[in-house]
C-alpha cells in the first residue's frame, strides 16, 4: 500500500486513492452523473464540439489551414483576403450585416492543431480564439479517418463589446449574444465540414477545391 505521507496532504478536498476508498469514489461519481444537465452548466465557460470524419487527418488539417475554405463549411464567414499586416486576414461575417471579421491562423503541423485567432470590427486584439485539434482516428477509434475537436472559451468580451465605437451599426447584435447557441451553431458547421470532406474523400475529388483552383491559374 502506498504511503499516505505526501506533499499534497495539505491541500484540502483532493480525491485520490490515498484518501478516498473505491466505494466512496464510485458514490461521488454516481452523484455527479445525471440524466440531464442545465445548458449553462455544460456550455457556460467552455464550448467543445467533436466528430469523426472519414478522411485522412493530414487532409483534414490541410483543409482547415486554408482560410478560404471557411467560405464552404462555416455558416456565415466569407471572402477572407490578406491585409497589409503579414498573416492577418479580413473577411465578412454575414451573421451580422456589414461586420468585418479579422483572423490569424496559427497551425502546428506536427501536432495537427490549429488556432483561429479572430475578432469582429478590428484586427489588433484578436480575442476570439477557436481551438482545433485533428486526431488520427486509427489511434483512438481503431479505424481510418480523423477525430476533430473544436473548443471555444467564454472570454469576458463575449458579454460586452470592448470596441463599441467600431460597430458599423449601434443596433447590430453582438457576437456574444449568440453564446448560448454556440454549441448548436458550431455543431452545424462541424457537420458541414464532415459532409464536405467525406463526400470528396469517397469520390476521389481534391479535398481543398480553392487550393486546386489557385494552383491551376
mmCIF file of N, CA and C in Angstrom, residues 2-4 9 11 28-29 45-46 50 58 99 107 115 117 121 132 138 142 155 162 173 183 193 216:
data_model
loop_
_atom_site.group_PDB
_atom_site.id
_atom_site.type_symbol
_atom_site.label_atom_id
_atom_site.label_comp_id
_atom_site.label_asym_id
_atom_site.label_seq_id
_atom_site.Cartn_x
_atom_site.Cartn_y
_atom_site.Cartn_z
ATOM 1 N N UNK A 2 0.651 2.216 -0.913
ATOM 2 C CA UNK A 2 1.480 3.430 -0.934
ATOM 3 C C UNK A 2 1.354 4.214 0.360
ATOM 4 N N UNK A 3 2.400 4.955 0.685
ATOM 5 C CA UNK A 3 2.397 5.776 1.891
ATOM 6 C C UNK A 3 1.405 6.914 1.765
ATOM 7 N N UNK A 4 0.754 7.267 2.896
ATOM 8 C CA UNK A 4 -0.189 8.389 2.895
ATOM 9 C C UNK A 4 0.515 9.725 3.100
ATOM 10 N N UNK A 9 -0.758 16.398 0.858
ATOM 11 C CA UNK A 9 -1.620 16.158 2.017
ATOM 12 C C UNK A 9 -2.195 17.445 2.607
ATOM 13 N N UNK A 11 -3.299 20.002 0.920
ATOM 14 C CA UNK A 11 -4.268 20.617 0.008
ATOM 15 C C UNK A 11 -5.618 19.959 0.232
ATOM 16 N N UNK A 28 -19.416 9.128 -5.220
ATOM 17 C CA UNK A 28 -19.293 10.537 -5.623
ATOM 18 C C UNK A 28 -19.505 10.693 -7.128
ATOM 19 N N UNK A 29 -18.919 9.798 -7.912
ATOM 20 C CA UNK A 29 -19.081 9.857 -9.357
ATOM 21 C C UNK A 29 -20.540 9.655 -9.764
ATOM 22 N N UNK A 45 -18.813 28.223 -19.683
ATOM 23 C CA UNK A 45 -17.479 28.793 -19.850
ATOM 24 C C UNK A 45 -16.701 28.187 -21.005
ATOM 25 N N UNK A 46 -17.058 26.973 -21.404
ATOM 26 C CA UNK A 46 -16.337 26.288 -22.466
ATOM 27 C C UNK A 46 -17.347 25.607 -23.387
ATOM 28 N N UNK A 50 -17.264 17.947 -31.261
ATOM 29 C CA UNK A 50 -16.350 16.947 -31.791
ATOM 30 C C UNK A 50 -17.096 15.995 -32.703
ATOM 31 N N UNK A 58 -4.226 14.231 -42.192
ATOM 32 C CA UNK A 58 -3.398 15.238 -42.844
ATOM 33 C C UNK A 58 -4.215 16.077 -43.825
ATOM 34 N N UNK A 99 -20.499 43.390 -41.018
ATOM 35 C CA UNK A 99 -19.498 43.192 -39.973
ATOM 36 C C UNK A 99 -18.230 42.599 -40.562
ATOM 37 N N UNK A 107 -1.111 27.451 -37.044
ATOM 38 C CA UNK A 107 -1.110 25.990 -37.143
ATOM 39 C C UNK A 107 0.140 25.356 -36.544
ATOM 40 N N UNK A 115 -5.176 27.007 -34.393
ATOM 41 C CA UNK A 115 -5.921 28.024 -33.657
ATOM 42 C C UNK A 115 -6.343 29.120 -34.621
ATOM 43 N N UNK A 117 -7.394 32.806 -34.416
ATOM 44 C CA UNK A 117 -7.459 33.994 -33.560
ATOM 45 C C UNK A 117 -8.185 35.068 -34.355
ATOM 46 N N UNK A 121 -14.707 43.599 -36.149
ATOM 47 C CA UNK A 121 -14.520 45.057 -36.238
ATOM 48 C C UNK A 121 -13.073 45.544 -36.242
ATOM 49 N N UNK A 132 -8.708 24.130 -32.646
ATOM 50 C CA UNK A 132 -8.978 22.887 -33.367
ATOM 51 C C UNK A 132 -7.866 21.872 -33.094
ATOM 52 N N UNK A 138 -7.234 6.254 -36.203
ATOM 53 C CA UNK A 138 -6.627 4.931 -36.020
ATOM 54 C C UNK A 138 -6.108 4.776 -34.591
ATOM 55 N N UNK A 142 -9.485 3.067 -33.592
ATOM 56 C CA UNK A 142 -9.119 1.831 -34.267
ATOM 57 C C UNK A 142 -9.643 1.724 -35.680
ATOM 58 N N UNK A 155 -14.677 34.067 -23.284
ATOM 59 C CA UNK A 155 -13.918 35.275 -22.947
ATOM 60 C C UNK A 155 -14.891 36.346 -22.424
ATOM 61 N N UNK A 162 -15.908 45.227 -26.450
ATOM 62 C CA UNK A 162 -14.872 46.118 -25.932
ATOM 63 C C UNK A 162 -14.597 47.315 -26.842
ATOM 64 N N UNK A 173 -26.514 43.151 -33.466
ATOM 65 C CA UNK A 173 -26.299 42.212 -32.369
ATOM 66 C C UNK A 173 -24.811 41.951 -32.182
ATOM 67 N N UNK A 183 -22.848 26.014 -29.115
ATOM 68 C CA UNK A 183 -22.713 24.566 -29.311
ATOM 69 C C UNK A 183 -23.487 24.123 -30.552
ATOM 70 N N UNK A 193 -18.472 20.498 -42.299
ATOM 71 C CA UNK A 193 -17.101 20.078 -42.565
ATOM 72 C C UNK A 193 -17.043 18.577 -42.834
ATOM 73 N N UNK A 216 -4.151 26.000 -60.495
ATOM 74 C CA UNK A 216 -4.401 25.897 -61.941
ATOM 75 C C UNK A 216 -4.277 27.234 -62.659
#
